[in-house]
Amino acid sequence: MSQQNPGQVIPAPTNLRLKVGGRFGAIDPSAIAKAEAALKSLSGNFSQWLADEVVKLDAARQTVRAQGVSPETMETLYLRAHDLKGLGTTYEFPLITRIGASLCRLIDDKDKRLTVSMPLVDAHIDAIKAAVRDDIKTDEHPVGKILIEELERKVIETGA
């Protein structure tokens, strides 16, 4: 491009307003209220669903122990950790979301998964299990705070 013809900027149309709030950008408060009520009605199942997810994560860890570290076994472990990262807060355990995020960060890189510190992976999974067992829901709990800060520090030290 020359200085005489600097080019033309063509703004891309944004349809986000239509996607999140209808034609005029307003989010229907009654729809939000219905969604929150539906979630609240399901909350009695959260502890069982969380326990089921933790069992799946632990089973993935046991598969890694039994079959060894491989792209397949570590991918399954990663997916289970990612599920808990996404579900922890929904199930009223934001600490588990944060621990899951730390574990995901540790094993996110597919190449580094094969050489990851399994004791550090175990520490994350054991921390999740302890949080559920002892009903430690947030990092405001003194044990929760120590657990997550130490796990995150160790993950940073690995360069992940």
PDB file of C-alpha atoms in Angstrom:
ATOM      1  CA  MET A   1       0.000   0.000   0.000  1.00  0.00           C
ATOM      2  CA  SER A   2       1.255   3.433  -0.791  1.00  0.00           C
ATOM      3  CA  GLN A   3       0.889   6.491   1.368  1.00  0.00           C
ATOM      4  CA  GLN A   4      -1.643   7.864  -1.105  1.00  0.00           C
ATOM      5  CA  ASN A   5      -3.771   4.706  -0.834  1.00  0.00           C
ATOM      6  CA  PRO A   6      -3.589   3.584   2.799  1.00  0.00           C
ATOM      7  CA  GLY A   7      -6.214   0.876   2.278  1.00  0.00           C
ATOM      8  CA  GLN A   8      -9.739   0.612   3.487  1.00  0.00           C
ATOM      9  CA  VAL A   9     -11.040  -0.744   6.761  1.00  0.00           C
ATOM     10  CA  ILE A  10     -14.231  -2.718   6.354  1.00  0.00           C
ATOM     11  CA  PRO A  11     -15.922  -3.336   9.690  1.00  0.00           C
ATOM     12  CA  ALA A  12     -17.249  -6.859  10.080  1.00  0.00           C
ATOM     13  CA  PRO A  13     -20.899  -7.073  11.070  1.00  0.00           C
ATOM     14  CA  THR A  14     -21.446  -8.213  14.625  1.00  0.00           C
ATOM     15  CA  ASN A  15     -24.439 -10.316  15.409  1.00  0.00           C
ATOM     16  CA  LEU A  16     -23.600 -10.818  19.055  1.00  0.00           C
ATOM     17  CA  ARG A  17     -26.447  -8.625  20.225  1.00  0.00           C
ATOM     18  CA  LEU A  18     -28.893 -10.834  18.361  1.00  0.00           C
ATOM     19  CA  LYS A  19     -27.331 -13.980  19.776  1.00  0.00           C
ATOM     20  CA  VAL A  20     -27.326 -12.953  23.430  1.00  0.00           C
ATOM     21  CA  GLY A  21     -30.327 -10.757  23.795  1.00  0.00           C
ATOM     22  CA  GLY A  22     -32.725 -10.787  20.935  1.00  0.00           C
ATOM     23  CA  ARG A  23     -33.376  -8.101  18.427  1.00  0.00           C
ATOM     24  CA  PHE A  24     -32.907  -5.113  20.748  1.00  0.00           C
ATOM     25  CA  GLY A  25     -30.124  -6.496  22.922  1.00  0.00           C
ATOM     26  CA  ALA A  26     -32.220  -7.055  26.036  1.00  0.00           C
ATOM     27  CA  ILE A  27     -31.813 -10.300  27.947  1.00  0.00           C
ATOM     28  CA  ASP A  28     -35.162 -11.612  29.092  1.00  0.00           C
ATOM     29  CA  PRO A  29     -35.069 -11.557  32.927  1.00  0.00           C
ATOM     30  CA  SER A  30     -37.803 -14.189  33.132  1.00  0.00           C
ATOM     31  CA  ALA A  31     -35.684 -16.595  31.093  1.00  0.00           C
ATOM     32  CA  ILE A  32     -32.774 -16.057  33.469  1.00  0.00           C
ATOM     33  CA  ALA A  33     -35.069 -16.612  36.461  1.00  0.00           C
ATOM     34  CA  LYS A  34     -36.370 -19.850  34.937  1.00  0.00           C
ATOM     35  CA  ALA A  35     -32.849 -21.085  34.286  1.00  0.00           C
ATOM     36  CA  GLU A  36     -31.767 -20.276  37.838  1.00  0.00           C
ATOM     37  CA  ALA A  37     -34.844 -22.025  39.245  1.00  0.00           C
ATOM     38  CA  ALA A  38     -34.142 -25.093  37.131  1.00  0.00           C
ATOM     39  CA  LEU A  39     -30.550 -25.181  38.339  1.00  0.00           C
ATOM     40  CA  LYS A  40     -31.663 -24.807  41.951  1.00  0.00           C
ATOM     41  CA  SER A  41     -34.117 -27.679  41.572  1.00  0.00           C
ATOM     42  CA  LEU A  42     -31.233 -29.886  40.432  1.00  0.00           C
ATOM     43  CA  SER A  43     -28.854 -28.831  43.202  1.00  0.00           C
ATOM     44  CA  GLY A  44     -29.888 -31.770  45.377  1.00  0.00           C
ATOM     45  CA  ASN A  45     -28.108 -34.000  42.864  1.00  0.00           C
ATOM     46  CA  PHE A  46     -24.885 -31.999  42.787  1.00  0.00           C
ATOM     47  CA  SER A  47     -23.045 -33.944  45.464  1.00  0.00           C
ATOM     48  CA  GLN A  48     -23.716 -37.277  43.744  1.00  0.00           C
ATOM     49  CA  TRP A  49     -22.824 -35.918  40.332  1.00  0.00           C
ATOM     50  CA  LEU A  50     -19.621 -34.424  41.699  1.00  0.00           C
ATOM     51  CA  ALA A  51     -18.737 -37.708  43.387  1.00  0.00           C
ATOM     52  CA  ASP A  52     -19.310 -39.507  40.079  1.00  0.00           C
ATOM     53  CA  GLU A  53     -16.968 -37.102  38.273  1.00  0.00           C
ATOM     54  CA  VAL A  54     -14.280 -37.578  40.912  1.00  0.00           C
ATOM     55  CA  VAL A  55     -14.583 -41.363  40.543  1.00  0.00           C
ATOM     56  CA  LYS A  56     -14.084 -40.972  36.775  1.00  0.00           C
ATOM     57  CA  LEU A  57     -11.004 -38.792  37.339  1.00  0.00           C
ATOM     58  CA  ASP A  58      -9.533 -41.288  39.786  1.00  0.00           C
ATOM     59  CA  ALA A  59     -10.278 -44.144  37.372  1.00  0.00           C
ATOM     60  CA  ALA A  60      -8.389 -42.267  34.656  1.00  0.00           C
ATOM     61  CA  ARG A  61      -5.448 -41.935  37.037  1.00  0.00           C
ATOM     62  CA  GLN A  62      -5.590 -45.664  37.812  1.00  0.00           C
ATOM     63  CA  THR A  63      -5.569 -46.391  34.074  1.00  0.00           C
ATOM     64  CA  VAL A  64      -2.407 -44.306  33.709  1.00  0.00           C
ATOM     65  CA  ARG A  65      -0.835 -46.278  36.550  1.00  0.00           C
ATOM     66  CA  ALA A  66      -1.896 -49.642  35.110  1.00  0.00           C
ATOM     67  CA  GLN A  67      -1.225 -48.996  31.423  1.00  0.00           C
ATOM     68  CA  GLY A  68       1.484 -46.387  31.721  1.00  0.00           C
ATOM     69  CA  VAL A  69       1.783 -42.842  30.487  1.00  0.00           C
ATOM     70  CA  SER A  70       0.701 -42.697  26.862  1.00  0.00           C
ATOM     71  CA  PRO A  71      -1.014 -40.145  24.658  1.00  0.00           C
ATOM     72  CA  GLU A  72      -4.292 -42.032  25.094  1.00  0.00           C
ATOM     73  CA  THR A  73      -4.211 -42.483  28.870  1.00  0.00           C
ATOM     74  CA  MET A  74      -3.115 -38.910  29.462  1.00  0.00           C
ATOM     75  CA  GLU A  75      -5.769 -37.547  27.096  1.00  0.00           C
ATOM     76  CA  THR A  76      -8.448 -39.344  29.101  1.00  0.00           C
ATOM     77  CA  LEU A  77      -6.992 -37.953  32.313  1.00  0.00           C
ATOM     78  CA  TYR A  78      -6.932 -34.470  30.814  1.00  0.00           C
ATOM     79  CA  LEU A  79     -10.552 -34.699  29.681  1.00  0.00           C
ATOM     80  CA  ARG A  80     -11.682 -35.798  33.150  1.00  0.00           C
ATOM     81  CA  ALA A  81      -9.756 -32.934  34.753  1.00  0.00           C
ATOM     82  CA  HIS A  82     -11.258 -30.539  32.227  1.00  0.00           C
ATOM     83  CA  ASP A  83     -14.757 -31.772  33.083  1.00  0.00           C
ATOM     84  CA  LEU A  84     -14.179 -31.030  36.765  1.00  0.00           C
ATOM     85  CA  LYS A  85     -12.703 -27.650  35.920  1.00  0.00           C
ATOM     86  CA  GLY A  86     -15.962 -26.816  34.211  1.00  0.00           C
ATOM     87  CA  LEU A  87     -18.318 -28.424  36.708  1.00  0.00           C
ATOM     88  CA  GLY A  88     -16.786 -27.566  40.074  1.00  0.00           C
ATOM     89  CA  THR A  89     -18.385 -24.164  40.430  1.00  0.00           C
ATOM     90  CA  THR A  90     -21.705 -25.392  39.049  1.00  0.00           C
ATOM     91  CA  TYR A  91     -21.670 -28.086  41.726  1.00  0.00           C
ATOM     92  CA  GLU A  92     -20.927 -25.397  44.334  1.00  0.00           C
ATOM     93  CA  PHE A  93     -17.219 -26.218  44.685  1.00  0.00           C
ATOM     94  CA  PRO A  94     -15.292 -23.340  43.098  1.00  0.00           C
ATOM     95  CA  LEU A  95     -12.135 -24.722  44.711  1.00  0.00           C
ATOM     96  CA  ILE A  96     -12.459 -27.832  42.552  1.00  0.00           C
ATOM     97  CA  THR A  97     -12.790 -25.639  39.484  1.00  0.00           C
ATOM     98  CA  ARG A  98      -9.544 -23.946  40.435  1.00  0.00           C
ATOM     99  CA  ILE A  99      -7.726 -27.222  41.200  1.00  0.00           C
ATOM    100  CA  GLY A 100      -9.036 -28.676  37.934  1.00  0.00           C
ATOM    101  CA  ALA A 101      -7.764 -25.611  36.085  1.00  0.00           C
ATOM    102  CA  SER A 102      -4.345 -26.043  37.665  1.00  0.00           C
ATOM    103  CA  LEU A 103      -4.260 -29.724  36.686  1.00  0.00           C
ATOM    104  CA  CYS A 104      -5.372 -28.868  33.151  1.00  0.00           C
ATOM    105  CA  ARG A 105      -2.613 -26.288  32.901  1.00  0.00           C
ATOM    106  CA  LEU A 106      -0.110 -28.922  34.024  1.00  0.00           C
ATOM    107  CA  ILE A 107      -1.150 -31.466  31.389  1.00  0.00           C
ATOM    108  CA  ASP A 108      -2.542 -29.195  28.671  1.00  0.00           C
ATOM    109  CA  ASP A 109       0.440 -29.497  26.338  1.00  0.00           C
ATOM    110  CA  LYS A 110       0.131 -32.896  24.639  1.00  0.00           C
ATOM    111  CA  ASP A 111       3.890 -33.195  24.183  1.00  0.00           C
ATOM    112  CA  LYS A 112       4.696 -32.397  27.819  1.00  0.00           C
ATOM    113  CA  ARG A 113       2.015 -34.772  29.146  1.00  0.00           C
ATOM    114  CA  LEU A 114       4.259 -37.725  28.518  1.00  0.00           C
ATOM    115  CA  THR A 115       6.948 -36.399  30.866  1.00  0.00           C
ATOM    116  CA  VAL A 116       4.748 -34.729  33.464  1.00  0.00           C
ATOM    117  CA  SER A 117       5.428 -35.229  37.150  1.00  0.00           C
ATOM    118  CA  MET A 118       2.931 -37.916  38.113  1.00  0.00           C
ATOM    119  CA  PRO A 119       3.349 -37.098  41.826  1.00  0.00           C
ATOM    120  CA  LEU A 120       2.145 -33.570  41.014  1.00  0.00           C
ATOM    121  CA  VAL A 121      -0.792 -34.980  39.032  1.00  0.00           C
ATOM    122  CA  ASP A 122      -1.566 -37.228  42.012  1.00  0.00           C
ATOM    123  CA  ALA A 123      -1.406 -34.243  44.365  1.00  0.00           C
ATOM    124  CA  HIS A 124      -4.061 -32.459  42.293  1.00  0.00           C
ATOM    125  CA  ILE A 125      -6.366 -35.461  42.201  1.00  0.00           C
ATOM    126  CA  ASP A 126      -5.888 -36.110  45.905  1.00  0.00           C
ATOM    127  CA  ALA A 127      -6.631 -32.440  46.614  1.00  0.00           C
ATOM    128  CA  ILE A 128      -9.888 -32.704  44.671  1.00  0.00           C
ATOM    129  CA  LYS A 129     -10.835 -35.838  46.565  1.00  0.00           C
ATOM    130  CA  ALA A 130      -9.989 -34.183  49.891  1.00  0.00           C
ATOM    131  CA  ALA A 131     -12.032 -31.100  49.020  1.00  0.00           C
ATOM    132  CA  VAL A 132     -15.078 -33.254  48.328  1.00  0.00           C
ATOM    133  CA  ARG A 133     -14.536 -35.489  51.352  1.00  0.00           C
ATOM    134  CA  ASP A 134     -14.052 -32.596  53.767  1.00  0.00           C
ATOM    135  CA  ASP A 135     -16.579 -30.270  52.086  1.00  0.00           C
ATOM    136  CA  ILE A 136     -13.953 -27.630  51.331  1.00  0.00           C
ATOM    137  CA  LYS A 137     -15.716 -25.554  48.734  1.00  0.00           C
ATOM    138  CA  THR A 138     -13.627 -22.402  48.340  1.00  0.00           C
ATOM    139  CA  ASP A 139     -10.135 -21.041  48.717  1.00  0.00           C
ATOM    140  CA  GLU A 140     -11.428 -18.999  51.634  1.00  0.00           C
ATOM    141  CA  HIS A 141     -11.159 -22.167  53.723  1.00  0.00           C
ATOM    142  CA  PRO A 142      -7.662 -22.229  55.274  1.00  0.00           C
ATOM    143  CA  VAL A 143      -6.884 -25.733  54.005  1.00  0.00           C
ATOM    144  CA  GLY A 144      -8.316 -24.956  50.579  1.00  0.00           C
ATOM    145  CA  LYS A 145      -6.216 -21.822  50.348  1.00  0.00           C
ATOM    146  CA  ILE A 146      -2.991 -23.664  51.201  1.00  0.00           C
ATOM    147  CA  LEU A 147      -3.788 -26.546  48.843  1.00  0.00           C
ATOM    148  CA  ILE A 148      -4.520 -24.460  45.781  1.00  0.00           C
ATOM    149  CA  GLU A 149      -1.720 -21.970  46.311  1.00  0.00           C
ATOM    150  CA  GLU A 150       0.846 -24.750  46.661  1.00  0.00           C
ATOM    151  CA  LEU A 151      -0.476 -26.675  43.650  1.00  0.00           C
ATOM    152  CA  GLU A 152      -0.492 -23.582  41.463  1.00  0.00           C
ATOM    153  CA  ARG A 153       3.016 -22.680  42.608  1.00  0.00           C
ATOM    154  CA  LYS A 154       4.295 -26.150  41.725  1.00  0.00           C
ATOM    155  CA  VAL A 155       2.651 -26.027  38.300  1.00  0.00           C
ATOM    156  CA  ILE A 156       4.272 -22.648  37.602  1.00  0.00           C
ATOM    157  CA  GLU A 157       7.635 -24.108  38.626  1.00  0.00           C
ATOM    158  CA  THR A 158       7.238 -26.814  35.963  1.00  0.00           C
ATOM    159  CA  GLY A 159       6.976 -24.130  33.303  1.00  0.00           C
ATOM    160  CA  ALA A 160       3.444 -25.119  32.371  1.00  0.00           C
TER     161      ALA A 160
END
